[in-house]
PDB file of C-alpha atoms in Angstrom:
ATOM      1  CA  UNK H   1     -77.961 133.712 -19.707  1.00 32.00           C
ATOM      2  CA  UNK H   2     -75.354 136.018 -20.863  1.00 37.00           C
ATOM      3  CA  UNK H   3     -72.413 135.255 -23.089  1.00 47.00           C
ATOM      4  CA  UNK H   4     -70.091 135.493 -20.130  1.00 46.00           C
ATOM      5  CA  UNK H   5     -68.473 132.233 -18.352  1.00 62.00           C
ATOM      6  CA  UNK H   6     -70.014 131.325 -15.479  1.00 62.00           C
ATOM      7  CA  UNK H   7     -68.966 128.820 -12.664  1.00 55.00           C
ATOM      8  CA  UNK H   8     -71.547 126.021 -11.834  1.00 54.00           C
ATOM      9  CA  UNK H   9     -70.991 123.077  -9.728  1.00 48.00           C
ATOM     10  CA  UNK H  10     -70.681 119.626 -11.492  1.00 46.00           C
ATOM     11  CA  UNK H  11     -72.747 117.760  -9.192  1.00 43.00           C
ATOM     12  CA  UNK H  12     -72.238 113.992  -9.614  1.00 45.00           C
ATOM     13  CA  UNK H  13     -73.096 110.844  -7.938  1.00 48.00           C
ATOM     14  CA  UNK H  14     -71.285 109.911  -4.620  1.00 50.00           C
ATOM     15  CA  UNK H  15     -69.284 107.304  -5.930  1.00 71.00           C
ATOM     16  CA  UNK H  16     -67.457 109.835  -8.408  1.00 86.00           C
ATOM     17  CA  UNK H  17     -66.228 111.728  -5.424  1.00 82.00           C
ATOM     18  CA  UNK H  18     -63.106 109.836  -5.253  1.00 89.00           C
ATOM     19  CA  UNK H  19     -62.367 110.273  -8.754  1.00 95.00           C
ATOM     20  CA  UNK H  20     -63.159 113.725  -9.791  1.00 95.00           C
ATOM     21  CA  UNK H  21     -60.395 116.484  -9.215  1.00 95.00           C
ATOM     22  CA  UNK H  22     -63.046 119.215  -8.505  1.00 82.00           C
ATOM     23  CA  UNK H  23     -66.569 119.795  -9.102  1.00 73.00           C
ATOM     24  CA  UNK H  24     -66.357 123.357 -10.581  1.00 82.00           C
ATOM     25  CA  UNK H  25     -66.647 123.154 -14.385  1.00 95.00           C
ATOM     26  CA  UNK H  26     -67.447 126.445 -16.559  1.00 97.00           C
ATOM     27  CA  UNK H  27     -70.735 126.898 -18.412  1.00 97.00           C
ATOM     28  CA  UNK H  28     -70.755 129.414 -21.541  1.00 97.00           C
ATOM     29  CA  UNK H  29     -73.697 130.671 -23.648  1.00 97.00           C
ATOM     30  CA  UNK H  30     -72.014 131.069 -26.924  1.00 95.00           C
ATOM     31  CA  UNK H  31     -72.018 130.437 -29.569  1.00 96.00           C
ATOM     32  CA  UNK H  32     -74.533 127.653 -28.218  1.00 97.00           C
ATOM     33  CA  UNK H  33     -74.621 126.596 -24.122  1.00 97.00           C
ATOM     34  CA  UNK H  34     -71.323 124.330 -23.546  1.00 98.00           C
ATOM     35  CA  UNK H  35     -69.569 123.272 -20.629  1.00 98.00           C
ATOM     36  CA  UNK H  36     -65.651 122.969 -20.404  1.00 98.00           C
ATOM     37  CA  UNK H  37     -63.964 121.364 -17.674  1.00 97.00           C
ATOM     38  CA  UNK H  38     -60.008 121.477 -17.064  1.00 97.00           C
ATOM     39  CA  UNK H  39     -58.128 118.954 -14.559  1.00 97.00           C
ATOM     40  CA  UNK H  40     -61.298 116.697 -14.408  1.00 97.00           C
ATOM     41  CA  UNK H  41     -60.053 113.460 -12.884  1.00 97.00           C
ATOM     42  CA  UNK H  42     -57.359 113.241  -9.997  1.00 96.00           C
ATOM     43  CA  UNK H  43     -53.841 112.741 -10.980  1.00 96.00           C
ATOM     44  CA  UNK H  44     -53.869 109.362 -10.051  1.00 96.00           C
ATOM     45  CA  UNK H  45     -57.525 108.293 -11.933  1.00 96.00           C
ATOM     46  CA  UNK H  46     -56.019 110.429 -14.852  1.00 97.00           C
ATOM     47  CA  UNK H  47     -52.707 108.500 -15.172  1.00 97.00           C
ATOM     48  CA  UNK H  48     -54.582 105.255 -15.208  1.00 97.00           C
ATOM     49  CA  UNK H  49     -57.372 106.711 -18.018  1.00 98.00           C
ATOM     50  CA  UNK H  50     -54.289 107.328 -20.043  1.00 98.00           C
ATOM     51  CA  UNK H  51     -52.101 104.380 -19.569  1.00 98.00           C
ATOM     52  CA  UNK H  52     -55.380 102.336 -20.651  1.00 98.00           C
ATOM     53  CA  UNK H  53     -55.548 104.340 -23.933  1.00 98.00           C
ATOM     54  CA  UNK H  54     -52.044 103.907 -24.883  1.00 98.00           C
ATOM     55  CA  UNK H  55     -52.179 100.347 -24.233  1.00 98.00           C
ATOM     56  CA  UNK H  56     -54.752 100.081 -26.812  1.00 98.00           C
ATOM     57  CA  UNK H  57     -53.517 102.388 -28.971  1.00 98.00           C
ATOM     58  CA  UNK H  58     -49.731 100.899 -29.098  1.00 98.00           C
ATOM     59  CA  UNK H  59     -51.580  97.507 -29.277  1.00 97.00           C
ATOM     60  CA  UNK H  60     -53.262  98.586 -32.726  1.00 97.00           C
ATOM     61  CA  UNK H  61     -56.829  98.388 -31.407  1.00 97.00           C
ATOM     62  CA  UNK H  62     -57.639 101.975 -32.236  1.00 97.00           C
ATOM     63  CA  UNK H  63     -57.111 101.353 -35.943  1.00 95.00           C
ATOM     64  CA  UNK H  64     -60.634 101.438 -37.416  1.00 93.00           C
ATOM     65  CA  UNK H  65     -60.727 104.130 -40.023  1.00 91.00           C
ATOM     66  CA  UNK H  66     -63.451 106.778 -39.219  1.00 81.00           C
ATOM     67  CA  UNK H  67     -64.429 106.927 -43.303  1.00 71.00           C
ATOM     68  CA  UNK H  68     -66.455 109.517 -44.773  1.00 66.00           C
ATOM     69  CA  UNK H  69     -63.158 111.494 -45.385  1.00 65.00           C
ATOM     70  CA  UNK H  70     -62.577 111.970 -41.685  1.00 73.00           C
ATOM     71  CA  UNK H  71     -58.875 111.679 -40.760  1.00 81.00           C
ATOM     72  CA  UNK H  72     -58.914 109.779 -37.858  1.00 90.00           C
ATOM     73  CA  UNK H  73     -58.996 106.104 -36.833  1.00 95.00           C
ATOM     74  CA  UNK H  74     -61.205 104.794 -33.589  1.00 96.00           C
ATOM     75  CA  UNK H  75     -62.257 102.054 -31.520  1.00 97.00           C
ATOM     76  CA  UNK H  76     -65.738 101.009 -29.799  1.00 97.00           C
ATOM     77  CA  UNK H  77     -64.812 101.633 -26.038  1.00 98.00           C
ATOM     78  CA  UNK H  78     -67.424  98.758 -25.115  1.00 97.00           C
ATOM     79  CA  UNK H  79     -65.244  96.265 -26.904  1.00 96.00           C
ATOM     80  CA  UNK H  80     -62.314  97.229 -24.822  1.00 96.00           C
ATOM     81  CA  UNK H  81     -63.692  97.810 -21.566  1.00 94.00           C
ATOM     82  CA  UNK H  82     -61.650  95.634 -19.247  1.00 94.00           C
ATOM     83  CA  UNK H  83     -59.532  98.381 -17.822  1.00 96.00           C
ATOM     84  CA  UNK H  84     -59.700 101.939 -16.235  1.00 96.00           C
ATOM     85  CA  UNK H  85     -61.570 103.601 -19.370  1.00 97.00           C
ATOM     86  CA  UNK H  86     -64.538 101.712 -18.416  1.00 96.00           C
ATOM     87  CA  UNK H  87     -65.391 104.277 -16.037  1.00 97.00           C
ATOM     88  CA  UNK H  88     -66.773 106.068 -19.092  1.00 97.00           C
ATOM     89  CA  UNK H  89     -69.679 103.441 -19.671  1.00 97.00           C
ATOM     90  CA  UNK H  90     -70.964 103.457 -15.860  1.00 96.00           C
ATOM     91  CA  UNK H  91     -74.456 104.965 -14.955  1.00 96.00           C
ATOM     92  CA  UNK H  92     -72.978 107.173 -12.794  1.00 96.00           C
ATOM     93  CA  UNK H  93     -70.746 108.877 -15.125  1.00 97.00           C
ATOM     94  CA  UNK H  94     -73.720 109.173 -17.715  1.00 97.00           C
ATOM     95  CA  UNK H  95     -75.828 110.444 -14.927  1.00 96.00           C
ATOM     96  CA  UNK H  96     -73.290 113.254 -14.229  1.00 95.00           C
ATOM     97  CA  UNK H  97     -72.908 114.550 -17.823  1.00 97.00           C
ATOM     98  CA  UNK H  98     -77.155 114.444 -18.128  1.00 97.00           C
ATOM     99  CA  UNK H  99     -77.065 116.738 -15.062  1.00 96.00           C
ATOM    100  CA  UNK H 100     -74.419 119.041 -16.194  1.00 96.00           C
ATOM    101  CA  UNK H 101     -76.101 119.425 -19.708  1.00 97.00           C
ATOM    102  CA  UNK H 102     -79.478 119.585 -18.157  1.00 96.00           C
ATOM    103  CA  UNK H 103     -81.052 116.691 -20.454  1.00 96.00           C
ATOM    104  CA  UNK H 104     -83.085 114.834 -18.060  1.00 91.00           C
ATOM    105  CA  UNK H 105     -84.627 112.485 -20.750  1.00 93.00           C
ATOM    106  CA  UNK H 106     -81.972 110.341 -21.134  1.00 95.00           C
ATOM    107  CA  UNK H 107     -82.481 106.594 -21.879  1.00 96.00           C
ATOM    108  CA  UNK H 108     -79.340 105.269 -20.207  1.00 97.00           C
ATOM    109  CA  UNK H 109     -77.600 104.490 -23.516  1.00 98.00           C
ATOM    110  CA  UNK H 110     -74.040 105.603 -24.430  1.00 98.00           C
ATOM    111  CA  UNK H 111     -72.106 105.252 -27.213  1.00 98.00           C
ATOM    112  CA  UNK H 112     -68.350 105.571 -26.597  1.00 98.00           C
ATOM    113  CA  UNK H 113     -65.243 106.037 -29.073  1.00 97.00           C
ATOM    114  CA  UNK H 114     -61.767 106.075 -29.080  1.00 98.00           C
ATOM    115  CA  UNK H 115     -60.162 108.571 -31.781  1.00 97.00           C
ATOM    116  CA  UNK H 116     -56.663 109.220 -32.567  1.00 96.00           C
ATOM    117  CA  UNK H 117     -55.649 111.492 -35.262  1.00 94.00           C
ATOM    118  CA  UNK H 118     -52.312 111.374 -36.850  1.00 94.00           C
ATOM    119  CA  UNK H 119     -50.422 114.848 -37.213  1.00 95.00           C
ATOM    120  CA  UNK H 120     -51.567 117.107 -39.779  1.00 92.00           C
ATOM    121  CA  UNK H 121     -54.813 115.346 -40.686  1.00 84.00           C
ATOM    122  CA  UNK H 122     -57.147 117.351 -42.441  1.00 85.00           C
ATOM    123  CA  UNK H 123     -59.834 119.360 -40.168  1.00 84.00           C
ATOM    124  CA  UNK H 124     -63.635 118.245 -40.073  1.00 86.00           C
ATOM    125  CA  UNK H 125     -66.833 119.927 -41.023  1.00 89.00           C
ATOM    126  CA  UNK H 126     -69.377 121.450 -38.784  1.00 93.00           C
ATOM    127  CA  UNK H 127     -71.948 119.437 -37.911  1.00 95.00           C
ATOM    128  CA  UNK H 128     -74.851 119.097 -35.171  1.00 97.00           C
ATOM    129  CA  UNK H 129     -74.613 115.214 -33.984  1.00 97.00           C
ATOM    130  CA  UNK H 130     -78.466 115.310 -33.854  1.00 98.00           C
ATOM    131  CA  UNK H 131     -78.191 111.418 -34.990  1.00 98.00           C
ATOM    132  CA  UNK H 132     -80.365 108.448 -34.396  1.00 97.00           C
ATOM    133  CA  UNK H 133     -78.625 105.465 -32.650  1.00 97.00           C
ATOM    134  CA  UNK H 134     -80.114 102.264 -32.343  1.00 97.00           C
ATOM    135  CA  UNK H 135     -79.824  99.912 -29.301  1.00 96.00           C
ATOM    136  CA  UNK H 136     -81.773  96.537 -28.315  1.00 94.00           C
ATOM    137  CA  UNK H 137     -85.157  96.659 -27.591  1.00 94.00           C
ATOM    138  CA  UNK H 138     -84.605  96.154 -23.841  1.00 94.00           C
ATOM    139  CA  UNK H 139     -83.770  99.274 -22.191  1.00 94.00           C
ATOM    140  CA  UNK H 140     -80.830  99.788 -19.219  1.00 97.00           C
ATOM    141  CA  UNK H 141     -82.304 100.029 -15.751  1.00 96.00           C
ATOM    142  CA  UNK H 142     -81.860 102.931 -13.711  1.00 94.00           C
ATOM    143  CA  UNK H 143     -78.753 101.722 -12.364  1.00 94.00           C
ATOM    144  CA  UNK H 144     -77.287 100.358 -15.719  1.00 96.00           C
ATOM    145  CA  UNK H 145     -76.230 101.794 -19.658  1.00 97.00           C
ATOM    146  CA  UNK H 146     -76.928 100.436 -22.785  1.00 97.00           C
ATOM    147  CA  UNK H 147     -74.022 100.218 -24.939  1.00 97.00           C
ATOM    148  CA  UNK H 148     -74.057 100.503 -28.701  1.00 95.00           C
ATOM    149  CA  UNK H 149     -72.397  97.614 -30.989  1.00 93.00           C
ATOM    150  CA  UNK H 150     -75.131  94.945 -30.332  1.00 91.00           C
ATOM    151  CA  UNK H 151     -77.173  95.916 -33.039  1.00 93.00           C
ATOM    152  CA  UNK H 152     -76.422  98.076 -35.980  1.00 94.00           C
ATOM    153  CA  UNK H 153     -75.985 101.763 -34.098  1.00 96.00           C
ATOM    154  CA  UNK H 154     -76.544 103.545 -37.158  1.00 94.00           C
ATOM    155  CA  UNK H 155     -79.479 102.002 -38.891  1.00 92.00           C
ATOM    156  CA  UNK H 156     -80.841  99.346 -36.606  1.00 91.00           C
ATOM    157  CA  UNK H 157     -80.895  95.405 -37.208  1.00 85.00           C
ATOM    158  CA  UNK H 158     -81.278  94.441 -40.739  1.00 78.00           C
ATOM    159  CA  UNK H 159     -83.115  91.113 -40.130  1.00 78.00           C
ATOM    160  CA  UNK H 160     -86.013  93.433 -38.636  1.00 74.00           C
ATOM    161  CA  UNK H 161     -85.769  92.152 -35.129  1.00 78.00           C
ATOM    162  CA  UNK H 162     -86.686  94.292 -32.308  1.00 88.00           C
ATOM    163  CA  UNK H 163     -84.655  97.309 -31.616  1.00 93.00           C
ATOM    164  CA  UNK H 164     -85.191 100.930 -30.210  1.00 95.00           C
ATOM    165  CA  UNK H 165     -84.257 104.153 -32.091  1.00 96.00           C
ATOM    166  CA  UNK H 166     -83.113 107.147 -30.203  1.00 98.00           C
ATOM    167  CA  UNK H 167     -81.500 110.541 -30.652  1.00 98.00           C
ATOM    168  CA  UNK H 168     -78.094 111.662 -29.580  1.00 98.00           C
ATOM    169  CA  UNK H 169     -78.877 114.016 -26.577  1.00 98.00           C
ATOM    170  CA  UNK H 170     -75.447 114.615 -25.105  1.00 98.00           C
ATOM    171  CA  UNK H 171     -71.923 115.032 -26.650  1.00 98.00           C
ATOM    172  CA  UNK H 172     -68.715 114.742 -24.732  1.00 98.00           C
ATOM    173  CA  UNK H 173     -65.123 114.931 -25.687  1.00 98.00           C
ATOM    174  CA  UNK H 174     -62.606 114.183 -22.974  1.00 98.00           C
ATOM    175  CA  UNK H 175     -59.031 114.689 -24.064  1.00 98.00           C
ATOM    176  CA  UNK H 176     -56.013 112.429 -23.162  1.00 98.00           C
ATOM    177  CA  UNK H 177     -52.904 110.916 -24.003  1.00 98.00           C
ATOM    178  CA  UNK H 178     -51.684 114.043 -26.170  1.00 98.00           C
ATOM    179  CA  UNK H 179     -48.592 116.083 -25.859  1.00 97.00           C
ATOM    180  CA  UNK H 180     -48.487 119.081 -24.051  1.00 97.00           C
ATOM    181  CA  UNK H 181     -50.416 121.608 -25.976  1.00 97.00           C
ATOM    182  CA  UNK H 182     -49.166 125.412 -26.697  1.00 97.00           C
ATOM    183  CA  UNK H 183     -51.021 128.139 -29.039  1.00 95.00           C
ATOM    184  CA  UNK H 184     -50.520 127.136 -32.550  1.00 95.00           C
ATOM    185  CA  UNK H 185     -50.565 123.576 -32.351  1.00 96.00           C
ATOM    186  CA  UNK H 186     -53.989 123.300 -33.724  1.00 95.00           C
ATOM    187  CA  UNK H 187     -56.079 120.153 -33.083  1.00 95.00           C
ATOM    188  CA  UNK H 188     -58.889 122.251 -31.377  1.00 96.00           C
ATOM    189  CA  UNK H 189     -62.820 121.643 -31.274  1.00 97.00           C
ATOM    190  CA  UNK H 190     -64.499 124.260 -32.799  1.00 96.00           C
ATOM    191  CA  UNK H 191     -67.905 125.309 -31.798  1.00 97.00           C
ATOM    192  CA  UNK H 192     -70.004 127.590 -34.108  1.00 96.00           C
ATOM    193  CA  UNK H 193     -73.287 129.324 -34.053  1.00 94.00           C
ATOM    194  CA  UNK H 194     -74.048 128.270 -37.747  1.00 91.00           C
ATOM    195  CA  UNK H 195     -72.415 126.512 -40.853  1.00 88.00           C
ATOM    196  CA  UNK H 196     -72.346 129.725 -43.058  1.00 81.00           C
ATOM    197  CA  UNK H 197     -69.363 130.976 -44.685  1.00 70.00           C
ATOM    198  CA  UNK H 198     -67.049 132.543 -42.149  1.00 74.00           C
ATOM    199  CA  UNK H 199     -68.620 130.853 -39.081  1.00 78.00           C
ATOM    200  CA  UNK H 200     -65.324 129.270 -38.310  1.00 78.00           C
ATOM    201  CA  UNK H 201     -63.532 132.387 -37.792  1.00 77.00           C
ATOM    202  CA  UNK H 202     -65.889 133.412 -35.492  1.00 82.00           C
ATOM    203  CA  UNK H 203     -66.506 130.277 -33.445  1.00 91.00           C
ATOM    204  CA  UNK H 204     -64.769 129.248 -30.309  1.00 96.00           C
ATOM    205  CA  UNK H 205     -62.038 126.807 -30.002  1.00 96.00           C
ATOM    206  CA  UNK H 206     -61.623 124.234 -27.233  1.00 97.00           C
ATOM    207  CA  UNK H 207     -57.881 122.972 -27.194  1.00 97.00           C
ATOM    208  CA  UNK H 208     -57.220 119.139 -26.711  1.00 98.00           C
ATOM    209  CA  UNK H 209     -55.271 119.782 -23.400  1.00 98.00           C
ATOM    210  CA  UNK H 210     -55.181 116.667 -21.478  1.00 98.00           C
ATOM    211  CA  UNK H 211     -57.727 115.871 -18.385  1.00 97.00           C
ATOM    212  CA  UNK H 212     -60.045 118.504 -19.919  1.00 97.00           C
ATOM    213  CA  UNK H 213     -63.453 117.775 -21.663  1.00 98.00           C
ATOM    214  CA  UNK H 214     -66.370 120.078 -23.233  1.00 98.00           C
ATOM    215  CA  UNK H 215     -69.952 118.723 -23.434  1.00 98.00           C
ATOM    216  CA  UNK H 216     -73.047 119.926 -24.664  1.00 98.00           C
ATOM    217  CA  UNK H 217     -76.932 119.287 -25.459  1.00 98.00           C
ATOM    218  CA  UNK H 218     -77.325 117.982 -28.856  1.00 98.00           C
ATOM    219  CA  UNK H 219     -79.466 120.351 -30.897  1.00 98.00           C
ATOM    220  CA  UNK H 220     -80.419 121.514 -34.269  1.00 98.00           C
ATOM    221  CA  UNK H 221     -77.807 124.538 -33.506  1.00 97.00           C
ATOM    222  CA  UNK H 222     -74.831 122.626 -31.598  1.00 98.00           C
ATOM    223  CA  UNK H 223     -72.651 123.000 -34.742  1.00 97.00           C
ATOM    224  CA  UNK H 224     -69.283 121.666 -33.847  1.00 96.00           C
ATOM    225  CA  UNK H 225     -65.972 120.193 -35.916  1.00 94.00           C
ATOM    226  CA  UNK H 226     -62.372 119.232 -35.643  1.00 93.00           C
ATOM    227  CA  UNK H 227     -61.352 122.707 -36.196  1.00 92.00           C
ATOM    228  CA  UNK H 228     -57.635 122.766 -37.412  1.00 88.00           C
ATOM    229  CA  UNK H 229     -54.805 119.954 -38.195  1.00 89.00           C
ATOM    230  CA  UNK H 230     -52.570 119.229 -35.261  1.00 93.00           C
ATOM    231  CA  UNK H 231     -49.192 119.522 -35.279  1.00 95.00           C
ATOM    232  CA  UNK H 232     -48.976 116.583 -33.077  1.00 95.00           C
ATOM    233  CA  UNK H 233     -50.932 113.049 -32.619  1.00 95.00           C
ATOM    234  CA  UNK H 234     -54.517 114.325 -31.043  1.00 96.00           C
ATOM    235  CA  UNK H 235     -56.264 111.909 -28.885  1.00 97.00           C
ATOM    236  CA  UNK H 236     -59.877 112.116 -27.324  1.00 98.00           C
ATOM    237  CA  UNK H 237     -62.607 109.796 -25.949  1.00 98.00           C
ATOM    238  CA  UNK H 238     -65.969 110.751 -27.599  1.00 98.00           C
ATOM    239  CA  UNK H 239     -69.265 110.128 -25.849  1.00 98.00           C
ATOM    240  CA  UNK H 240     -72.825 110.431 -26.654  1.00 98.00           C
ATOM    241  CA  UNK H 241     -75.755 109.953 -24.672  1.00 98.00           C
ATOM    242  CA  UNK H 242     -79.201 109.329 -25.801  1.00 98.00           C
ATOM    243  CA  UNK H 243     -82.846 110.354 -25.446  1.00 98.00           C
ATOM    244  CA  UNK H 244     -86.161 109.051 -27.102  1.00 97.00           C
ATOM    245  CA  UNK H 245     -86.885 109.775 -30.438  1.00 97.00           C
ATOM    246  CA  UNK H 246     -89.994 111.217 -29.912  1.00 97.00           C
ATOM    247  CA  UNK H 247     -88.870 113.787 -27.519  1.00 97.00           C
ATOM    248  CA  UNK H 248     -86.734 115.463 -30.134  1.00 98.00           C
ATOM    249  CA  UNK H 249     -89.699 115.055 -32.918  1.00 97.00           C
ATOM    250  CA  UNK H 250     -91.913 116.867 -30.509  1.00 97.00           C
ATOM    251  CA  UNK H 251     -89.275 119.702 -29.700  1.00 97.00           C
ATOM    252  CA  UNK H 252     -87.807 120.262 -33.220  1.00 98.00           C
ATOM    253  CA  UNK H 253     -89.541 118.130 -35.734  1.00 98.00           C
ATOM    254  CA  UNK H 254     -89.111 115.016 -37.719  1.00 96.00           C
ATOM    255  CA  UNK H 255     -86.766 117.095 -40.446  1.00 97.00           C
ATOM    256  CA  UNK H 256     -84.481 118.208 -37.548  1.00 97.00           C
ATOM    257  CA  UNK H 257     -83.064 114.723 -37.672  1.00 97.00           C
ATOM    258  CA  UNK H 258     -79.642 113.908 -39.518  1.00 96.00           C
ATOM    259  CA  UNK H 259     -79.783 110.644 -40.623  1.00 94.00           C
ATOM    260  CA  UNK H 260     -76.599 108.854 -41.602  1.00 91.00           C
TER     261      UNK H 260
END
């Protein structure tokens, strides 16, 4: 694949046909393979998703500190999946993202967070998301998803009870409930080819434009970060699909895993 943009069909399940605005998403090769899409959902569906997010934000639900020096608050969607945002926990949406990313060994398990940055918050640091994620022992069926939070997602159950260790396979960021974005406003997601000094200057910046997304396979080289402080609040939905740990170990080795 060249470094030029390529148009690709986002071939999703039929049940998504009524909510997606179009199925032409852009696949890019550099700095690592990723997909971007604008106007993802129809206007009506997007408005409902935004209203649901604003309801949770204004109600104080998206208030848990992220920790580790990351200046954002968040909430686990699985704990607030009583509205339109539950679409992101559906198997149809999971399978659409897995197909677009070209990752066929997903487990059906998802972790979805609602993120909020206040204006001027500090940028993040490059990381690749090749982290473990723990889920209950019983895997979801072919039409289901398994959600995080039923066991300790980061470390597994402390009491030694049965659970499955998976590894993040696909990362997706969907931007919503933000003020109109203009060049210089900041708040972009940066994609980089390394963590070396100067990598940020050469990176690709994906702006937080409402009803748009960026997604990519999690690999040892999928370096990304919250790139620049935003002039305005910056809101997003962050989602991870997962794959069996053994697949990652066989492909890149045990040392490729980034433990919490």
